[in-house]
XYZ file of C-alpha atoms in Angstrom:
407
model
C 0.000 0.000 0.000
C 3.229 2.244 0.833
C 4.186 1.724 -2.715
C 1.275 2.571 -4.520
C 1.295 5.676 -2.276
C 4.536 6.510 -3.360
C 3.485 5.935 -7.318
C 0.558 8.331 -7.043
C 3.017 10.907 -5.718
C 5.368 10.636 -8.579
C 4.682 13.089 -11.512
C 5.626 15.020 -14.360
C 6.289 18.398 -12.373
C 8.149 16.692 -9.567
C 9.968 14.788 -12.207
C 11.011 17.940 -13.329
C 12.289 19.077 -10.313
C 14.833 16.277 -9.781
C 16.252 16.972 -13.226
C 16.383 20.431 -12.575
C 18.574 19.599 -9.014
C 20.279 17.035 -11.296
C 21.547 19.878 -13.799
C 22.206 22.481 -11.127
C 25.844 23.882 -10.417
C 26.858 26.098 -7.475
C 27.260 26.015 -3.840
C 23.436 24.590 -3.114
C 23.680 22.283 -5.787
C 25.225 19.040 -3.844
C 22.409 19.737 -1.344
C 19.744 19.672 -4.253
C 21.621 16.752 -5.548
C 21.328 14.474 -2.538
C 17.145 15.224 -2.004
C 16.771 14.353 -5.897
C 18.588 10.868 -5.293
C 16.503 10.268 -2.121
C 13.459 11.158 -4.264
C 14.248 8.761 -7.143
C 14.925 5.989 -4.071
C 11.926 6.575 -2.296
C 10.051 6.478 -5.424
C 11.607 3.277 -6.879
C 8.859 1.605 -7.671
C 6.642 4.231 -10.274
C 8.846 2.981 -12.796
C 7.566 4.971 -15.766
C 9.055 8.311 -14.050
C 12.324 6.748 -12.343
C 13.808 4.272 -14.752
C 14.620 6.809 -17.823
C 16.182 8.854 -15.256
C 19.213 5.897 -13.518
C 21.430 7.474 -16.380
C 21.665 10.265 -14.473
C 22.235 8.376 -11.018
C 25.318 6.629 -13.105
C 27.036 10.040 -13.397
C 27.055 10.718 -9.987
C 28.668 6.886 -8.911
C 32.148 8.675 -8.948
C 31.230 11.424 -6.601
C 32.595 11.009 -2.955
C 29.531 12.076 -1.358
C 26.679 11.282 -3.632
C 28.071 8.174 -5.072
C 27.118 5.846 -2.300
C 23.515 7.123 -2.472
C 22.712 7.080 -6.021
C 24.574 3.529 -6.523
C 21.485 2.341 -3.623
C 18.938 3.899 -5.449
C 19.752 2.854 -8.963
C 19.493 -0.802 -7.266
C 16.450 0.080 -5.741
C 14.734 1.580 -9.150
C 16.270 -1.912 -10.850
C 15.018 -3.770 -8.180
C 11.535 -2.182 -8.293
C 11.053 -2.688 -12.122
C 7.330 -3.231 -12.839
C 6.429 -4.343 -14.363
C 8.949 -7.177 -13.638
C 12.168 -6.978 -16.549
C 10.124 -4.666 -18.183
C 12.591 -1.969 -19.687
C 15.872 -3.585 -18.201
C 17.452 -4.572 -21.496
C 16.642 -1.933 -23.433
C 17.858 0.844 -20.859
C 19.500 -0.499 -18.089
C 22.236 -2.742 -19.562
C 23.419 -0.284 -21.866
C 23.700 2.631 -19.503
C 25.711 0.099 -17.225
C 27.874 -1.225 -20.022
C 28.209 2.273 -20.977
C 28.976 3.306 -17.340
C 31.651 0.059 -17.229
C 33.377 2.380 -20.199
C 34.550 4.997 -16.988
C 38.266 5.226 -15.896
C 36.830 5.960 -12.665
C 37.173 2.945 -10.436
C 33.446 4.158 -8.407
C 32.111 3.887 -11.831
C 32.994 0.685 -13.021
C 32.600 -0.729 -9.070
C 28.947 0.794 -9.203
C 27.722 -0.082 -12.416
C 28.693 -3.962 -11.477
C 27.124 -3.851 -8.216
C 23.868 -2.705 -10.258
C 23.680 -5.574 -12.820
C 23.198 -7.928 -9.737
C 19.190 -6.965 -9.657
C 19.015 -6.212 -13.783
C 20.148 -10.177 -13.791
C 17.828 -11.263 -11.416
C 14.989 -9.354 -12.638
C 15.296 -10.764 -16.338
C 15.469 -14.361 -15.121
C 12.231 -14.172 -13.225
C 10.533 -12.951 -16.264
C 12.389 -12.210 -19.632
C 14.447 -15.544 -20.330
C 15.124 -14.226 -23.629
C 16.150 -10.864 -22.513
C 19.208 -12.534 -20.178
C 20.052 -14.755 -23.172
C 20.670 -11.637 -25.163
C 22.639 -9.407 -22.377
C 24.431 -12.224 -20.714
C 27.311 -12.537 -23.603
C 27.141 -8.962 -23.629
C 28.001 -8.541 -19.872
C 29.652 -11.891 -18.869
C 32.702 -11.042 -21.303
C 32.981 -7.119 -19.644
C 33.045 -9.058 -15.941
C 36.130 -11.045 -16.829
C 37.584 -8.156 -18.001
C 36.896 -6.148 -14.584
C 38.194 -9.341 -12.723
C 41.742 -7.784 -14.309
C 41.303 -4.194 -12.220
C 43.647 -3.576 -9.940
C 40.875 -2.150 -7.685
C 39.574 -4.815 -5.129
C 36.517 -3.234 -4.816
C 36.208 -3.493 -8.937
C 37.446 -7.333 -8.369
C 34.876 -7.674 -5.140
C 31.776 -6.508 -7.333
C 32.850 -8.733 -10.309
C 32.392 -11.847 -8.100
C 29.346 -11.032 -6.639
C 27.971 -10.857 -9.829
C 29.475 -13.606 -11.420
C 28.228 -15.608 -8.059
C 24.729 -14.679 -9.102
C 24.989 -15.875 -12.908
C 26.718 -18.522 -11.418
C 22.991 -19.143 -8.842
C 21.054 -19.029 -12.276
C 22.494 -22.081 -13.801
C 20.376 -24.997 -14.752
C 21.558 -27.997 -16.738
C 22.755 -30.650 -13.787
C 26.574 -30.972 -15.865
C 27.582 -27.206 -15.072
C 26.098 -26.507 -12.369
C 28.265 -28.994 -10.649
C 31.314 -26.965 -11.747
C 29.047 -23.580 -11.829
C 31.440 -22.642 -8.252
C 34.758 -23.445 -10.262
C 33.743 -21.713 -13.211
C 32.771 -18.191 -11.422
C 37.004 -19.085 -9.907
C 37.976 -19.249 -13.156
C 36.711 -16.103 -14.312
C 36.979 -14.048 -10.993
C 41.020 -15.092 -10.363
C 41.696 -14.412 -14.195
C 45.642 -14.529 -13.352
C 45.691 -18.065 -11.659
C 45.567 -20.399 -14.542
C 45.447 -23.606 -12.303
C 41.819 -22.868 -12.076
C 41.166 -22.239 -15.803
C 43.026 -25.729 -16.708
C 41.623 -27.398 -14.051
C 38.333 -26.390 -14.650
C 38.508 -27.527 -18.352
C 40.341 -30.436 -17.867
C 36.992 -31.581 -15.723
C 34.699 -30.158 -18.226
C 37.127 -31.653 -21.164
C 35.996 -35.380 -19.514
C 32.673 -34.724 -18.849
C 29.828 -35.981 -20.948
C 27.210 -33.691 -21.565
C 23.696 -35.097 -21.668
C 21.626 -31.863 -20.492
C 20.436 -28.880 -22.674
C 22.962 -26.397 -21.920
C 20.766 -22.812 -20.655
C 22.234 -18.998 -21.484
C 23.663 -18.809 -17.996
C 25.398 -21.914 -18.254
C 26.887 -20.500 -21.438
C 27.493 -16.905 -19.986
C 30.120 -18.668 -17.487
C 31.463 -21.662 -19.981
C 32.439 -19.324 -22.987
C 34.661 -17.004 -21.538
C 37.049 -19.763 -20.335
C 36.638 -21.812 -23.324
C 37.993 -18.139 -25.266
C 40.925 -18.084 -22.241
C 41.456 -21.972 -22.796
C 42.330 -21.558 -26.835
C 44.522 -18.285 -25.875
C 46.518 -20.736 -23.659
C 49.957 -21.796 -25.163
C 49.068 -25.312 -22.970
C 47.732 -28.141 -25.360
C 46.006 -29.609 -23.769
C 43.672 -26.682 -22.865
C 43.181 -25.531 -26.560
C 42.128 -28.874 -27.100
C 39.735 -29.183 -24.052
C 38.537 -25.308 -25.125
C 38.093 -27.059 -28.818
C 35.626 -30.092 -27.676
C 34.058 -28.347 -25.064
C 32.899 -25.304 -27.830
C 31.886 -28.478 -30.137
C 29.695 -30.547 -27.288
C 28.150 -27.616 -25.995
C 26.738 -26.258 -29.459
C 25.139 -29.486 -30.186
C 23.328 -29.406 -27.041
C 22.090 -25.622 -26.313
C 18.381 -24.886 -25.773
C 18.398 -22.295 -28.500
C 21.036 -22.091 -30.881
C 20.494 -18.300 -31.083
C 21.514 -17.702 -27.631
C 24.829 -19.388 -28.511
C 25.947 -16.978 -31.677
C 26.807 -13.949 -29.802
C 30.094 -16.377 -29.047
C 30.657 -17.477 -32.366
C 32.565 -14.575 -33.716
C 35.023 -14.207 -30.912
C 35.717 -18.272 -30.488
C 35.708 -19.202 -34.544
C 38.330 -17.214 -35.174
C 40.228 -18.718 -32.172
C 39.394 -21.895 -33.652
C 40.691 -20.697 -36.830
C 44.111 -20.725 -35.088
C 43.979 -23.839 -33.660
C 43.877 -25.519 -37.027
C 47.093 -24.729 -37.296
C 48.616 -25.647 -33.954
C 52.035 -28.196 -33.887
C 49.760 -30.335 -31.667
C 47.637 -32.751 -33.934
C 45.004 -33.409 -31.247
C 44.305 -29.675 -30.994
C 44.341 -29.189 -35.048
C 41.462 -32.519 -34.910
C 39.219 -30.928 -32.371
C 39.711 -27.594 -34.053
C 38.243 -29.409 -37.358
C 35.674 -30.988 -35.403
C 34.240 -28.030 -34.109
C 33.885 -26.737 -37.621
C 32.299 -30.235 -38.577
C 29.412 -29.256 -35.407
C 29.344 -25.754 -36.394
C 27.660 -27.362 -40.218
C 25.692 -29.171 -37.938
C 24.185 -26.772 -35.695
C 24.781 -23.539 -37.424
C 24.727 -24.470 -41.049
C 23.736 -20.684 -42.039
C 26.666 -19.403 -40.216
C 28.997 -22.541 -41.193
C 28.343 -21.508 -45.202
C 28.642 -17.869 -44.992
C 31.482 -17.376 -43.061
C 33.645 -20.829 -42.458
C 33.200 -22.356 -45.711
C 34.573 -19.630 -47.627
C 37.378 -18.621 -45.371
C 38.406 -22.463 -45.253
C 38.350 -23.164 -49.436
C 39.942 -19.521 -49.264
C 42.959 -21.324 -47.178
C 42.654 -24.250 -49.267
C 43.861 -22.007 -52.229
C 45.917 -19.497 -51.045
C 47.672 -20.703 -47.690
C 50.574 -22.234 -46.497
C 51.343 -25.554 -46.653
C 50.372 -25.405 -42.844
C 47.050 -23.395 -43.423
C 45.988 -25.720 -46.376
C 46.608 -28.851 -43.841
C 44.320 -27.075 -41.178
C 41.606 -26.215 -43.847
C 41.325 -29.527 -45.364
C 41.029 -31.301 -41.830
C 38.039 -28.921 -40.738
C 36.108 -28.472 -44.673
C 36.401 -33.229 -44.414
C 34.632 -32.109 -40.918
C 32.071 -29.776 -42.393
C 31.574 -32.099 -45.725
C 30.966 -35.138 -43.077
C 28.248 -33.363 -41.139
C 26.545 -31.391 -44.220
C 23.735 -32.179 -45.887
C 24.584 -34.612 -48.449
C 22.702 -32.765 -51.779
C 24.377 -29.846 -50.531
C 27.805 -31.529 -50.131
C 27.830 -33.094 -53.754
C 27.312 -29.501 -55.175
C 30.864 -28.307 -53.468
C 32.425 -31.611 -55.282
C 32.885 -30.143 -58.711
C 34.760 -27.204 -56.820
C 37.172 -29.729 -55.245
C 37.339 -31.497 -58.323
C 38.292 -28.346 -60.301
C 40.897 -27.368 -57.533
C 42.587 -31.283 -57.069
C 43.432 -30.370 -61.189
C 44.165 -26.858 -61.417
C 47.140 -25.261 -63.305
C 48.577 -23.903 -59.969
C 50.400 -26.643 -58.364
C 49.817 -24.821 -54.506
C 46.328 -24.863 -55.504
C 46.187 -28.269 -56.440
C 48.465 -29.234 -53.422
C 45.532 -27.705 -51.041
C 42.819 -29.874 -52.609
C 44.839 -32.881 -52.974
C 45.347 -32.961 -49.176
C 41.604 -32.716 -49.227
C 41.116 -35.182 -51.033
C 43.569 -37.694 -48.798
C 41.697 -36.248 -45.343
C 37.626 -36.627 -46.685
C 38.413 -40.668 -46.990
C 39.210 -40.850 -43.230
C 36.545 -38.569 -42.461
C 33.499 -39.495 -44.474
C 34.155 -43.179 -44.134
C 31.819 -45.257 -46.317
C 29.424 -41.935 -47.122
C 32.654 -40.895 -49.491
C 32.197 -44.064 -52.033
C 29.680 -42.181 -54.005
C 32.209 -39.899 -54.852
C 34.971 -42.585 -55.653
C 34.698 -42.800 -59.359
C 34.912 -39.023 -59.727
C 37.724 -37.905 -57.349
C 39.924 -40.745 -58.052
C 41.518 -39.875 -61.314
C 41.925 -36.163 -59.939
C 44.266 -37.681 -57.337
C 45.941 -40.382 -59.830
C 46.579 -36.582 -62.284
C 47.734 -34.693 -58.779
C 50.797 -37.840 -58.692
C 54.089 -35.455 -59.193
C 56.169 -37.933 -58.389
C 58.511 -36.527 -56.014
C 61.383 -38.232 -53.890
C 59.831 -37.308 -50.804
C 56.589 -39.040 -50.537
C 55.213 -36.767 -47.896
C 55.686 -34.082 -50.526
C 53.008 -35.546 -52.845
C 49.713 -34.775 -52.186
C 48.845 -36.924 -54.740
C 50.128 -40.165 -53.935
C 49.173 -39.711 -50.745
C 45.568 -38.547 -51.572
C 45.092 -41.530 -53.487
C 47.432 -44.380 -51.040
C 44.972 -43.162 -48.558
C 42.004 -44.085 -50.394
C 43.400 -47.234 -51.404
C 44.411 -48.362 -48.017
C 40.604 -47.487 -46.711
C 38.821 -49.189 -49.410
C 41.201 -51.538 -51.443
């Protein structure tokens, strides 16, 4: 009844009043200041009047005697949302992101201490919402677990304790705790490894939710920046089991374009285990994200095919067997004249990049590549140069390695 009080109270004129204390300068104008704040907090709840106003409460978070204040009211106006969620993606995230921009420590403390009640106001009511700001935030918390600041460091936990609450599919939430380690002790990579190296044996059975994903991404992106094998191939499998199994592949793509490229990288790596789960995250990328897979992979892979390094064309033609194995077959068969065309072309790096296609898709596609037999076969025979070095011929070995699979 106190609230709805407190609503009626709340109008355009007084409104007007707190943004005229708000804009004020001069010797009266802290005084002004702290009564406006009080306002806003006392009338948290009329949402309509308060909420397009917490920008303003955000530029006073640095201030040594106001900050404190307007930090509790801005969680107070958050906390009040009504109704519940309503408005807290489209105005509150952004002003805190944009607030999380500051040099000044208060700021970026403040603004983190805030998303606590945006988060759990969205995942009482607007699933979707948190599914769309949770990559968005997540990725600016591990960041701010960097700051020098404790207080910065203290506020980053706290949050990332509460994602951490929200988690739902029985596999991560047993490691939810470790994760939220991981990511709030960004300098101790003991618990990054460790916490892959239990997620790189576990078997995931459970749809994976956008909270789980919020805290699993950001280490999988720290485990393929490691120069440790073993966690870029943990990062690798763990990116590939996850995407098969998320409740809505949409809330997965916000990830895409910072981890493909990562996994990009990793086709590349010295370590053959971490260049095969590279290329069999690109194989589950066709899978789950075929749209995605054929705009952006596909090309850049044939593009490496063609025009890399001997290294580069390796990488390329272990991940495009991958996506070939996992594609729709009609679609697959059109992309065969292409590798036909390249397996024979004038160039002999070109044709060394296809020919070392054509050696991987055997292994790969098992019995689903003896449709293509009778067509590939004499491109390999032509690609036969005939040099000393057999591992030099991608020709001989393209076709040794389809005789020694199917006789």
């Amino acid at each position: 009844a106190t609230a709805a009080v407190k609503v009626e109270k709340a109008d355009a004129a007084m409104m007007e009043g707190i943004d005229a204390a708000f804009a004020g300068s001069g010797k009266d104008a802290a005084t002004a200041k702290a009564q406006a704040i009080e306002q806003l907090a006392n009338l948290a709840s009329a949402t309509p009047f308060v909420l397009p106003r917490l920008e303003k409460l955000v530029a006073l978070f640095a201030d040594s005697k106001l900050g404190g204040p307007a930090t509790k009211a801005a969680c107070a106006i958050v906390d009040s949302v009504q109704p519940r969620g309503h408005g807290v993606a489209a105005v509150v995230v952004p002003a805190l992101l944009a607030g999380m921009e500051d040099k000044r420590w208060k700021v970026k403390a403040s603004c983190i201490e805030v998303f606590a009640p945006c988060l759990r106001q969205m995942a009482d009511t607007a699933p979707s919402q948190l599914a769309t700001c949770l990559p968005l935030i997540v990725p600016r918390l591990a960041e701010a677990a960097l700051e020098v600041r404790a207080e910065i460091r203290n506020a980053t936990g706290a949050v990332l304790r509460e994602i951490g609450a929200m988690v739902a599919s029985p596999e991560i939430k047993k490691l939810s705790q470790e994760l939220v380690t991981a990511l709030a002790e960004p300098t101790n990579q003991k618990h990054t490894h460790g916490v892959l190296a239990k997620m790189g044996n576990q078997t995931f059975l459970s749809l994976i939710d956008p909270a789980s994903l919020s805290l699993l991404m950001p280490v999988v992106v720290r485990g393929l920046k490691e120069r440790d094998s073993m966690s870029k191939k943990w990062s690798a499998q763990i990116f590939g089991s996850t995407s098969m199994l998320v409740q809505d592949t949409d809330s997965m793509r916000p990830y895409l374009k910072t981890v493909i490229p990562m996994l990009e990288q990793a086709l590349t790596d010295p370590v053959p285990e971490v260049q095969r789960e590279a290329a069999k995250a690109f194989g589950v990328m066709e899978q789950v994200f075929p749209d995605y897979s054929r705009k952006s992979a596909l090309p850049w892979l044939f593009g490496r095919l063609r025009d890399g390094e001997i290294g580069e064309q390796l990488g390329a033609s272990l991940a495009l067997a991958e996506v070939l194995l996992k594609m729709d077959k009609a679609k697959a068969a059109e992309l065969f004249p292409e590798i036909e065309a390249g397996a024979t072309d004038e160039k002999a790096s070109v044709r060394r990049g296809f020919l070392e296609l054509l050696e991987t898709m055997p292994h790969a596609m098992k019995m689903d590549f003896v449709p293509f037999i009778k067509r590939l076969f004499p491109a390999m025979l032509m690609g036969i140069s005939g040099d000393k070095d057999k591992d030099e011929d991608a020709g001989l070995k393209a076709a040794s390695s389809l005789v020694a699979r199917f006789g």
